[in-house]
Short mmCIF file of C-alpha atoms and ligand atoms in Angstrom, two decimals:
data_model
loop_
_atom_site.label_atom_id
_atom_site.label_comp_id
_atom_site.label_asym_id
_atom_site.label_seq_id
_atom_site.Cartn_x
_atom_site.Cartn_y
_atom_site.Cartn_z
CA MET A 1 7.66 26.90 9.00
CA VAL A 2 8.84 25.06 5.56
CA SER A 3 7.18 26.46 2.59
CA ALA A 4 6.02 23.63 0.14
CA PRO A 5 7.44 24.35 -3.78
CA VAL A 6 5.78 24.99 -5.72
CA ILE A 7 4.70 21.72 -7.69
CA GLN A 8 2.13 21.41 -10.50
CA LEU A 9 0.40 17.83 -10.85
CA ARG A 10 -1.89 18.10 -13.79
CA PRO A 11 -1.29 16.50 -16.30
CA ALA A 12 -1.15 18.27 -19.51
CA THR A 13 -4.03 16.05 -20.14
CA SER A 14 -6.75 15.90 -17.50
CA PRO A 15 -10.11 18.59 -17.96
CA ALA A 16 -9.12 22.24 -16.79
CA ARG A 17 -10.20 22.36 -12.74
CA MET A 18 -12.75 24.52 -11.87
CA ALA A 19 -13.11 27.37 -9.70
CA PRO A 20 -12.80 26.69 -5.95
CA ASN A 21 -16.42 26.35 -5.14
CA GLY A 22 -16.50 26.52 -0.93
CA LYS A 23 -17.14 23.09 0.09
CA ARG A 24 -14.84 20.51 1.60
CA PHE A 25 -13.93 17.40 1.67
CA PHE A 26 -12.69 14.76 4.60
CA ILE A 27 -11.48 11.19 3.64
CA TRP A 28 -11.03 8.63 6.37
CA THR A 29 -8.71 5.68 5.10
CA ILE A 30 -7.16 2.54 6.17
CA GLY A 31 -6.26 -0.43 5.29
CA CYS A 32 -3.51 -1.14 2.55
CA GLN A 33 -1.56 1.02 0.00
CA MET A 34 -4.97 0.05 -2.76
CA ASN A 35 -6.83 1.46 -0.33
CA GLU A 36 -4.98 4.95 -0.86
CA ALA A 37 -4.21 5.32 -4.50
CA ASP A 38 -7.90 4.99 -4.23
CA SER A 39 -8.34 7.27 -1.68
CA ALA A 40 -6.41 10.59 -3.57
CA LYS A 41 -8.00 9.82 -6.26
CA VAL A 42 -11.42 10.69 -4.84
CA ALA A 43 -9.32 13.77 -3.73
CA ALA A 44 -8.22 13.92 -6.92
CA MET A 45 -11.63 14.22 -8.16
CA LEU A 46 -13.39 16.82 -6.04
CA GLN A 47 -10.44 18.80 -6.08
CA GLU A 48 -10.84 18.82 -10.16
CA VAL A 49 -14.59 19.98 -9.45
CA GLY A 50 -13.79 22.52 -6.37
CA TYR A 51 -13.40 21.17 -2.96
CA ARG A 52 -10.68 21.20 -0.58
CA ARG A 53 -9.84 18.79 2.05
CA THR A 54 -10.26 19.15 5.23
CA GLU A 55 -8.64 17.12 8.19
CA ASP A 56 -12.10 18.14 10.46
CA GLU A 57 -15.18 15.65 9.82
CA ASN A 58 -17.58 18.12 11.56
CA ASP A 59 -16.50 20.63 9.13
CA ALA A 60 -16.99 18.82 5.77
CA ASP A 61 -19.76 18.89 2.74
CA ILE A 62 -18.69 15.49 1.73
CA VAL A 63 -17.35 12.20 4.10
CA VAL A 64 -16.14 9.64 2.42
CA LEU A 65 -14.41 6.43 4.44
CA ASN A 66 -12.42 3.75 2.53
CA SER A 67 -12.15 0.25 4.03
CA CYS A 68 -10.37 -2.14 4.25
CA VAL A 69 -12.36 -5.80 6.10
CA VAL A 70 -8.49 -8.09 5.42
CA ARG A 71 -9.35 -8.60 9.68
CA GLN A 72 -11.19 -8.15 11.89
CA ALA A 73 -9.73 -5.53 13.73
CA SER A 74 -9.73 -3.36 10.40
CA GLU A 75 -13.83 -4.11 10.26
CA ASP A 76 -14.09 -3.15 13.36
CA LYS A 77 -12.11 0.08 13.31
CA VAL A 78 -14.34 1.42 10.16
CA ALA A 79 -17.63 -0.01 12.24
CA GLY A 80 -16.60 2.15 14.86
CA LYS A 81 -15.45 5.51 12.84
CA LEU A 82 -19.64 5.02 10.16
CA ASN A 83 -21.36 4.77 14.42
CA ALA A 84 -19.55 7.71 15.27
CA LEU A 85 -20.45 9.97 12.64
CA ALA A 86 -24.18 9.46 13.22
CA ARG A 87 -23.99 12.33 15.99
CA ILE A 88 -22.56 14.93 12.71
CA LYS A 89 -25.24 13.55 9.78
CA ARG A 90 -28.03 13.94 12.69
CA GLU A 91 -26.58 16.94 12.22
CA ARG A 92 -26.39 17.62 9.00
CA PRO A 93 -28.49 15.08 7.14
CA GLY A 94 -27.88 17.26 4.49
CA MET A 95 -24.09 16.31 4.64
CA PRO A 96 -23.39 13.09 1.69
CA LEU A 97 -21.03 10.06 3.70
CA VAL A 98 -20.40 7.66 1.34
CA LEU A 99 -18.45 4.97 2.10
CA THR A 100 -16.47 2.82 -0.72
CA GLY A 101 -13.62 -0.07 -0.22
CA CYS A 102 -13.49 -3.28 1.05
CA MET A 103 -16.47 -3.61 3.41
CA VAL A 104 -18.82 -2.52 0.24
CA THR A 105 -20.26 -5.74 -1.49
CA ASN A 106 -22.84 -6.22 -4.41
CA GLN A 107 -24.92 -7.24 -1.86
CA GLN A 108 -25.45 -4.07 -0.42
CA ASP A 109 -28.95 -5.01 1.48
CA ALA A 110 -27.08 -5.70 4.47
CA LEU A 111 -24.30 -2.91 4.89
CA ARG A 112 -27.74 -0.52 4.43
CA GLN A 113 -30.00 -2.24 7.76
CA ARG A 114 -26.70 -1.73 9.71
CA PHE A 115 -25.35 1.54 9.08
CA PRO A 116 -28.46 3.20 7.52
CA HIS A 117 -27.27 6.92 8.04
CA VAL A 118 -23.94 6.05 4.76
CA ASP A 119 -25.21 7.66 1.06
CA LEU A 120 -23.38 5.79 -0.59
CA PHE A 121 -21.96 2.79 -0.81
CA PHE A 122 -19.92 2.50 -3.76
CA ASP A 123 -17.14 -0.31 -5.12
CA PRO A 124 -14.21 0.63 -5.68
CA SER A 125 -13.55 -0.28 -9.39
CA ASP A 126 -16.14 2.20 -9.96
CA PHE A 127 -15.77 5.90 -9.62
CA GLY A 128 -18.19 7.39 -11.30
CA GLN A 129 -20.99 6.06 -8.63
CA LEU A 130 -19.93 9.80 -6.87
CA ARG A 131 -21.49 11.72 -9.21
CA ARG A 132 -24.94 10.18 -7.26
CA VAL A 133 -24.30 12.17 -4.54
CA VAL A 134 -21.56 15.56 -6.21
CA PRO A 135 -23.30 16.41 -8.74
CA GLU A 136 -20.71 18.74 -9.71
CA LEU A 137 -18.73 15.85 -11.35
CA ASP A 138 -21.29 16.09 -13.89
CA ASP A 139 -19.38 18.66 -15.28
CA LEU A 140 -16.50 16.72 -16.00
CA ASP A 141 -16.54 16.14 -19.75
CA ASP A 142 -13.14 13.52 -19.39
CA ASP A 143 -13.16 10.52 -18.64
CA LEU A 144 -13.26 9.99 -14.54
CA ALA A 145 -10.89 7.18 -15.04
CA ASP A 146 -8.62 9.28 -16.93
CA LEU A 147 -8.23 11.46 -13.54
CA PRO A 148 -4.76 9.85 -12.38
CA HIS A 149 -4.03 9.08 -9.31
CA TYR A 150 -2.45 11.97 -7.02
CA TYR A 151 -2.59 14.02 -3.71
CA ALA A 152 -2.84 18.65 -5.42
CA PRO A 153 -0.61 20.68 -4.16
CA GLU A 154 -2.99 21.71 -1.70
CA SER A 155 -2.31 18.69 0.63
CA LEU A 156 1.57 19.34 0.02
CA GLY A 157 3.02 17.78 3.72
CA LEU A 158 0.57 14.88 3.84
CA ALA A 159 1.73 11.84 4.58
CA GLY A 160 2.40 10.04 1.86
CA GLN A 161 2.18 11.22 -1.10
CA ALA A 162 3.63 14.98 -0.23
CA GLY A 163 4.15 15.00 -4.44
CA VAL A 164 7.49 13.15 -4.48
CA THR A 165 6.27 9.71 -4.17
CA ALA A 166 3.15 8.54 -5.95
CA TYR A 167 0.96 4.93 -5.85
CA ILE A 168 -0.63 3.71 -8.96
CA PRO A 169 -2.50 0.93 -9.50
CA ILE A 170 -1.64 -1.67 -12.68
CA ILE A 171 -3.73 -3.97 -11.43
CA TYR A 172 -6.85 -4.75 -10.06
CA GLY A 173 -8.00 -7.73 -8.39
CA CYS A 174 -6.37 -11.30 -7.65
CA ASN A 175 -6.75 -14.54 -8.96
CA PHE A 176 -5.52 -16.87 -6.90
CA LEU A 177 -7.91 -18.27 -3.48
CA CYS A 178 -5.56 -18.39 -0.25
CA SER A 179 -7.92 -19.94 1.90
CA TYR A 180 -7.63 -17.01 4.84
CA CYS A 181 -8.14 -14.31 2.39
CA ILE A 182 -10.97 -12.27 1.56
CA VAL A 183 -9.52 -9.37 -0.96
CA PRO A 184 -10.48 -11.82 -4.35
CA TYR A 185 -13.98 -11.82 -2.74
CA ARG A 186 -13.98 -8.16 -2.92
CA ARG A 187 -12.15 -7.59 -6.04
CA GLY A 188 -12.40 -9.76 -8.71
CA GLN A 189 -10.59 -10.93 -10.84
CA GLU A 190 -6.98 -9.62 -12.38
CA THR A 191 -7.57 -6.65 -15.00
CA SER A 192 -4.21 -5.43 -16.03
CA ARG A 193 -4.20 -1.54 -17.09
CA PRO A 194 -3.16 -1.16 -20.27
CA LEU A 195 0.74 -0.44 -21.00
CA ALA A 196 0.47 2.64 -21.99
CA ASP A 197 -2.14 4.65 -20.29
CA ILE A 198 0.42 3.74 -17.00
CA VAL A 199 2.97 4.96 -19.21
CA ARG A 200 0.50 8.34 -19.44
CA GLU A 201 0.15 8.73 -15.69
CA VAL A 202 3.70 8.30 -15.00
CA GLU A 203 5.43 10.68 -17.49
CA GLY A 204 2.09 13.11 -15.78
CA LEU A 205 3.26 12.90 -12.48
CA VAL A 206 7.46 12.96 -13.28
CA ALA A 207 6.57 16.07 -15.85
CA SER A 208 4.68 17.54 -12.25
CA GLY A 209 7.41 16.76 -9.51
CA VAL A 210 7.29 13.52 -9.01
CA ARG A 211 10.58 11.29 -8.25
CA GLU A 212 9.20 7.87 -7.21
CA VAL A 213 6.57 5.73 -8.27
CA THR A 214 5.30 2.93 -6.15
CA LEU A 215 2.78 0.33 -9.11
CA LEU A 216 0.56 -1.42 -6.89
CA GLY A 217 -1.32 -4.39 -6.80
CA GLN A 218 -3.03 -7.53 -5.25
CA THR A 219 -0.78 -9.83 -7.09
CA VAL A 220 1.37 -7.32 -9.02
CA ASN A 221 3.85 -9.60 -10.80
CA ALA A 222 1.27 -10.61 -12.30
CA TYR A 223 0.86 -7.85 -14.93
CA GLY A 224 0.15 -8.02 -17.77
CA ARG A 225 -1.18 -12.07 -17.68
CA ASP A 226 -4.79 -10.81 -18.79
CA LEU A 227 -3.42 -8.62 -21.76
CA PRO A 228 -2.58 -10.76 -24.80
CA GLY A 229 0.24 -9.61 -26.75
CA GLU A 230 0.76 -6.09 -24.44
CA GLY A 231 4.02 -7.90 -22.66
CA GLN A 232 4.38 -8.55 -18.85
CA LEU A 233 6.13 -6.67 -15.55
CA PRO A 234 9.18 -6.62 -16.88
CA ALA A 235 8.26 -5.25 -20.74
CA LEU A 236 6.31 -2.56 -18.12
CA LEU A 237 9.84 -1.61 -15.90
CA ARG A 238 11.13 -1.51 -18.61
CA ALA A 239 8.36 1.50 -20.33
CA VAL A 240 7.88 3.03 -16.25
CA ASP A 241 12.33 2.87 -16.80
CA ALA A 242 12.82 5.15 -19.61
CA ILE A 243 10.81 8.04 -18.90
CA PRO A 244 13.16 10.71 -18.64
CA GLY A 245 13.02 12.29 -14.84
CA LEU A 246 12.07 9.13 -12.33
CA GLU A 247 14.46 8.39 -10.33
CA ARG A 248 12.35 5.26 -8.16
CA LEU A 249 10.39 2.58 -9.50
CA ARG A 250 9.14 0.18 -7.25
CA PHE A 251 6.10 -2.12 -6.62
CA LEU A 252 4.18 -4.31 -4.35
CA THR A 253 3.21 -6.88 -3.36
CA SER A 254 4.49 -9.08 -5.46
CA HIS A 255 3.24 -13.99 -5.34
CA PRO A 256 6.58 -15.74 -5.00
CA LYS A 257 4.59 -18.10 -7.77
CA TYR A 258 5.35 -15.03 -10.72
CA MET A 259 8.77 -13.62 -8.74
CA SER A 260 10.61 -14.73 -12.41
CA ASP A 261 14.25 -14.88 -13.67
CA GLU A 262 13.48 -12.93 -15.61
CA ILE A 263 11.53 -9.90 -13.20
CA ILE A 264 14.18 -10.49 -10.82
CA ASP A 265 16.99 -9.59 -13.79
CA THR A 266 14.86 -6.43 -14.93
CA MET A 267 14.90 -4.90 -11.74
CA GLY A 268 18.44 -5.52 -11.35
CA GLU A 269 19.51 -4.64 -15.40
CA LEU A 270 17.68 -0.96 -14.27
CA ASP A 271 18.24 2.35 -12.60
CA SER A 272 15.16 3.01 -11.30
CA THR A 273 14.26 -0.36 -10.30
CA CYS A 274 15.39 0.35 -6.31
CA GLU A 275 17.46 -2.50 -4.49
CA HIS A 276 14.10 -3.74 -2.32
CA MET A 277 12.41 -6.71 -2.75
CA ASN A 278 8.35 -7.49 -1.60
CA LEU A 279 7.60 -10.59 -0.94
CA PRO A 280 4.84 -12.07 1.48
CA VAL A 281 5.90 -15.80 2.51
CA GLN A 282 2.94 -15.75 4.89
CA ALA A 283 4.59 -18.82 6.78
CA GLY A 284 7.49 -21.00 6.67
CA ASP A 285 6.10 -24.52 7.25
CA ASN A 286 5.23 -26.58 3.53
CA GLU A 287 2.15 -28.30 5.19
CA ILE A 288 0.40 -24.84 6.45
CA LEU A 289 2.16 -22.93 3.44
CA ARG A 290 -0.51 -25.74 1.34
CA ARG A 291 -3.74 -25.39 3.83
CA MET A 292 -3.04 -21.50 3.01
CA ARG A 293 -3.39 -22.16 -1.10
CA ARG A 294 -0.23 -20.55 -0.78
CA THR A 295 0.98 -23.10 -3.98
CA TYR A 296 4.71 -22.90 -3.23
CA THR A 297 6.99 -24.20 -1.05
CA ARG A 298 9.35 -22.33 1.65
CA ASP A 299 12.37 -23.12 -0.73
CA LEU A 300 11.42 -21.17 -3.50
CA TRP A 301 10.34 -17.73 -1.70
CA LEU A 302 13.84 -18.93 0.50
CA ASP A 303 14.89 -18.94 -3.70
CA ARG A 304 13.64 -16.14 -5.01
CA ILE A 305 15.04 -13.68 -1.76
CA GLU A 306 18.99 -15.01 -2.55
CA ARG A 307 18.54 -14.45 -6.44
CA SER A 308 17.37 -10.78 -6.06
CA ARG A 309 20.91 -10.60 -3.47
CA ARG A 310 22.55 -12.07 -6.07
CA VAL A 311 21.38 -9.61 -8.42
CA MET A 312 21.10 -6.54 -6.50
CA PRO A 313 23.39 -6.16 -3.90
CA GLY A 314 22.44 -5.13 -0.18
CA CYS A 315 18.66 -6.30 -1.92
CA THR A 316 16.29 -5.58 1.04
CA VAL A 317 12.90 -7.62 1.37
CA ALA A 318 10.14 -6.78 3.19
CA THR A 319 7.70 -9.90 4.06
CA ASP A 320 3.85 -10.71 5.13
CA ILE A 321 3.26 -13.40 7.90
CA ILE A 322 -0.40 -14.52 9.98
CA VAL A 323 0.80 -16.21 13.06
CA GLY A 324 -1.94 -18.67 14.81
CA PHE A 325 -3.14 -20.17 11.22
CA PRO A 326 -5.55 -23.13 12.17
CA GLY A 327 -4.13 -26.23 13.33
CA GLU A 328 -0.68 -24.41 13.08
CA THR A 329 1.17 -26.59 15.91
CA ASP A 330 4.49 -25.05 18.03
CA ALA A 331 7.29 -27.19 15.81
CA GLN A 332 4.91 -25.22 12.39
CA PHE A 333 5.43 -21.59 13.82
CA GLN A 334 8.91 -22.83 14.27
CA GLN A 335 9.42 -23.18 11.35
CA THR A 336 8.22 -19.48 10.59
CA TYR A 337 10.47 -18.17 13.56
CA ASP A 338 13.59 -19.87 11.68
CA LEU A 339 12.76 -19.02 7.92
CA LEU A 340 12.34 -14.75 9.36
CA ALA A 341 15.60 -16.34 11.76
CA ASP A 342 17.47 -17.05 8.21
CA ALA A 343 16.66 -15.23 5.83
CA ARG A 344 17.10 -11.81 7.46
CA CYS A 345 14.12 -9.64 6.20
CA ASP A 346 13.95 -5.34 6.86
CA LYS A 347 11.16 -5.95 7.50
CA VAL A 348 7.86 -8.08 8.51
CA HIS A 349 4.53 -7.13 8.28
CA LEU A 350 2.72 -9.60 11.10
CA ALA A 351 -0.93 -10.70 11.16
CA MET A 352 -2.20 -12.45 13.92
CA TYR A 353 -4.35 -14.63 11.91
CA SER A 354 -8.46 -13.47 11.94
CA PRO A 355 -10.84 -15.78 9.95
CA ARG A 356 -12.85 -14.25 7.62
CA PRO A 357 -16.35 -14.75 6.79
CA GLY A 358 -17.18 -16.41 3.59
CA THR A 359 -13.08 -18.14 2.71
CA LEU A 360 -12.26 -21.70 2.91
CA SER A 361 -10.28 -21.48 6.72
CA ALA A 362 -13.27 -19.45 8.02
CA ARG A 363 -15.05 -23.33 7.44
CA TRP A 364 -12.05 -24.65 9.85
CA GLU A 365 -11.68 -24.42 13.91
CA ASP A 366 -9.82 -21.65 14.28
CA ASP A 367 -8.43 -23.10 17.48
CA ILE A 368 -4.96 -21.04 18.43
CA PRO A 369 -5.75 -19.15 21.24
CA GLN A 370 -5.34 -15.73 21.16
CA GLU A 371 -2.98 -15.32 24.61
CA GLU A 372 -0.29 -18.49 22.11
CA LYS A 373 -1.23 -15.88 19.34
CA SER A 374 0.11 -13.03 20.62
CA ARG A 375 2.77 -14.91 21.81
CA ARG A 376 4.07 -15.92 18.62
CA HIS A 377 3.37 -12.59 17.33
CA ARG A 378 6.02 -10.82 20.13
CA ALA A 379 8.33 -13.91 19.22
CA ILE A 380 8.73 -12.38 15.71
CA GLU A 381 8.46 -8.92 16.54
CA ALA A 382 11.83 -9.55 19.30
CA LEU A 383 13.09 -11.57 15.94
CA GLN A 384 12.56 -9.23 14.25
CA GLU A 385 14.12 -5.66 16.55
CA GLU A 386 17.01 -8.29 17.19
CA VAL A 387 17.05 -8.86 13.36
CA CYS A 388 16.73 -5.30 11.70
CA THR A 389 18.77 -3.45 14.97
CA GLY A 390 22.60 -5.95 13.44
CA LEU A 391 20.77 -5.27 9.92
CA ASN A 392 21.18 -1.23 10.36
CA ALA A 393 24.19 -0.74 12.26
CA VAL A 394 26.01 -1.89 9.75
CA ARG A 395 24.90 1.15 7.54
CA LEU A 396 26.82 3.05 10.64
CA GLY A 397 29.86 5.54 9.00
CA THR A 398 27.89 4.25 5.93
CA ALA A 399 26.70 7.02 3.21
CA VAL A 400 23.10 6.52 1.82
CA GLU A 401 20.75 8.10 -1.01
CA VAL A 402 16.97 9.15 1.24
CA LEU A 403 14.66 11.19 -1.10
CA VAL A 404 13.69 13.24 1.29
CA GLU A 405 9.95 12.90 1.48
CA GLY A 406 8.41 15.65 4.59
CA ARG A 407 9.22 16.43 7.58
CA ALA A 408 8.52 15.10 10.65
CA LYS A 409 9.45 16.20 14.82
CA GLY A 410 12.02 18.96 13.40
CA ARG A 411 13.70 16.89 10.82
CA TRP A 412 13.59 16.13 7.51
CA THR A 413 12.39 12.76 6.50
CA GLY A 414 12.45 9.91 3.41
CA ARG A 415 13.54 6.59 2.47
CA THR A 416 16.62 5.06 0.63
CA ARG A 417 16.42 3.16 -2.20
CA GLY A 418 15.83 -0.15 0.40
CA ASN A 419 12.88 1.75 1.47
CA THR A 420 14.98 2.79 4.80
CA LEU A 421 13.46 5.36 6.75
CA VAL A 422 16.20 7.98 7.34
CA HIS A 423 16.23 10.58 9.46
CA PHE A 424 18.52 13.83 9.42
CA ASP A 425 18.70 18.38 10.24
CA ASP A 426 18.91 20.52 8.22
CA ASP A 427 17.86 23.89 7.82
CA ARG A 428 17.47 24.34 3.95
CA GLU A 429 14.48 23.71 1.53
CA LEU A 430 15.08 20.22 0.91
CA LEU A 431 11.35 18.48 0.09
CA GLY A 432 11.47 16.14 -3.12
CA LYS A 433 15.39 15.81 -2.96
CA LEU A 434 18.34 13.45 -2.90
CA VAL A 435 20.12 14.29 -0.79
CA ASP A 436 23.21 11.61 0.72
CA VAL A 437 22.87 10.77 4.44
CA HIS A 438 26.05 10.00 6.27
CA VAL A 439 24.57 7.43 9.05
CA THR A 440 26.17 8.97 13.17
CA ARG A 441 23.21 6.96 14.60
CA THR A 442 21.08 3.56 13.95
CA SER A 443 18.19 1.58 15.26
CA PRO A 444 15.82 -1.20 14.93
CA TRP A 445 13.82 1.20 12.71
CA PHE A 446 15.27 4.19 10.84
CA LEU A 447 18.23 5.76 10.48
CA MET A 448 19.73 9.08 11.76
CA GLY A 449 22.89 11.39 10.14
CA GLU A 450 24.03 13.86 8.69
CA PRO A 451 24.12 15.64 4.59
CA ALA A 452 26.99 15.99 2.63
CA GLY A 453 27.54 16.48 -1.11
CA LEU A 454 25.02 19.30 -3.24
CA PRO A 455 20.94 17.51 -2.60
CA ARG A 456 20.07 17.29 -5.97
N1 SAH B 1 -1.83 -9.90 -2.35
C1 SAH B 1 -1.31 -9.98 -1.03
C2 SAH B 1 -1.71 -9.73 0.32
C3 SAH B 1 -2.48 -9.12 0.25
S1 SAH B 1 -3.89 -8.86 1.85
C4 SAH B 1 -0.54 -11.93 -0.36
O1 SAH B 1 -0.28 -11.85 -1.80
O2 SAH B 1 0.54 -11.51 -0.32
C5 SAH B 1 -2.64 -8.39 3.15
C6 SAH B 1 -2.06 -9.29 4.14
O3 SAH B 1 -2.97 -8.76 5.07
C7 SAH B 1 -1.19 -10.58 4.11
O4 SAH B 1 -0.56 -10.61 2.95
C8 SAH B 1 -1.89 -10.93 5.08
O5 SAH B 1 -0.27 -11.54 5.51
C9 SAH B 1 -2.48 -10.10 5.76
N2 SAH B 1 -3.86 -11.23 6.04
C10 SAH B 1 -4.90 -11.32 4.54
N3 SAH B 1 -5.57 -12.21 4.95
C11 SAH B 1 -5.63 -12.51 6.43
C12 SAH B 1 -6.65 -12.73 7.61
N4 SAH B 1 -7.76 -13.76 7.63
N5 SAH B 1 -6.36 -13.12 8.50
C13 SAH B 1 -4.78 -12.30 8.99
N6 SAH B 1 -4.03 -11.66 7.94
C14 SAH B 1 -4.32 -11.94 6.92
FE1 SF4 B 2 -5.39 -12.50 -0.73
FE2 SF4 B 2 -3.15 -14.14 -1.48
FE3 SF4 B 2 -4.51 -12.55 -3.63
FE4 SF4 B 2 -3.15 -11.77 -1.32
S1 SF4 B 2 -2.69 -13.73 -3.52
S2 SF4 B 2 -4.40 -11.04 -1.99
S3 SF4 B 2 -3.21 -12.72 -0.26
S4 SF4 B 2 -6.15 -14.05 -2.61
#
């Protein structure tokens, strides 16, 4: 077994942690990275007041579910999990069951009726509400908002933020109104955090061993537009890049409309910003983009990708696609297919359209049959397999820099600066190290190789 290094994750500014109180918390999260960051914050709050994490809801003293409603399938999963927890609630009625995330709206009556066994529905922008079921939080005198987003040391080795990488929300909400999207209704208007707060949080994380930070927002590159005089994303990137010890800086998700030359050029100029562009296009047909209310054209997206690749040679690209939007004809779908065949993205987050009550497009007929949505989904999956096979094949024989994030199936696993997964064997303790890996095998979804040189 690999023993995790002792990484002290508490920045100097945070309040003193209380002694363990024997209580355990269980957190279940689905959805986007913002939810992961919010769950990490809830975990941090509970750990500060003496709780420990458990992976088994049956022996938890509090259960928190962090929900997503971006598609019907995610909403169904949350409902399924909530119903499954009804048994535990019957056996231990005193155990608080808490629901947060995008399923929670201002009108909670309907939720209360549907899930009467839930003790607290809390809006993810108001962590203080947790005090209603965790009285120990009253003893934390510092503002809860000042607690950083991290997993504390006991969780080292869990998926994701193993103390090596961290997600940091920098802007909440969204000012767009894409016709299919529920997010603005659940997360409100864009609200950027002050630049100095973010820098302080990253400094604390880096001081405790974090080497890669991902700045988060639904429209992360709109950062600062609501903070007159503070400087926007380029200024924040510069300020974070200047923090000694931070190896890698990423940010997601960007909106094509705000992906300015200045942002791309700043990424090219700074050492820590990774050569990776996360830029959802959603569709390749201009008429569909117009009805999606995306406010840009296919050419604008392509132009942003091309500039990124010029400014950052080898820059990888991730995008999001929705297939089966209302009225999407075969020819319009083909535009999306052709765009992806042209652009050769390293990663496509693919979704079948799902009407969300309350959004504009939910008023239009969901007229693409399920089988046709599935067919389009499979067509793009097959295309991506081919594209990614080719993109990774050319990496055979090269050396890639890997930040080691953990172990999976007996191997070390990490990512390149371009966000490609890499697995390799090594008996040494390498968690959190940068390792040059000589690529000896490739697949569409990951690289395998042998370490070369000294870990850093
Ligand atoms: N702010 C990001 C996306 C947030 S939602 C952006 O502007 O791209 C995350 C992804 O879920 C979206 O990119 C979209 O591909 C998908 N999605 C959102 N609403 C959806 C819906 N109604 N049906 C299917 N997929 C949807
Ligand atoms: Fe949703 Fe559009 Fe806002 Fe992204 S930009 S969160 S897709 S409304």
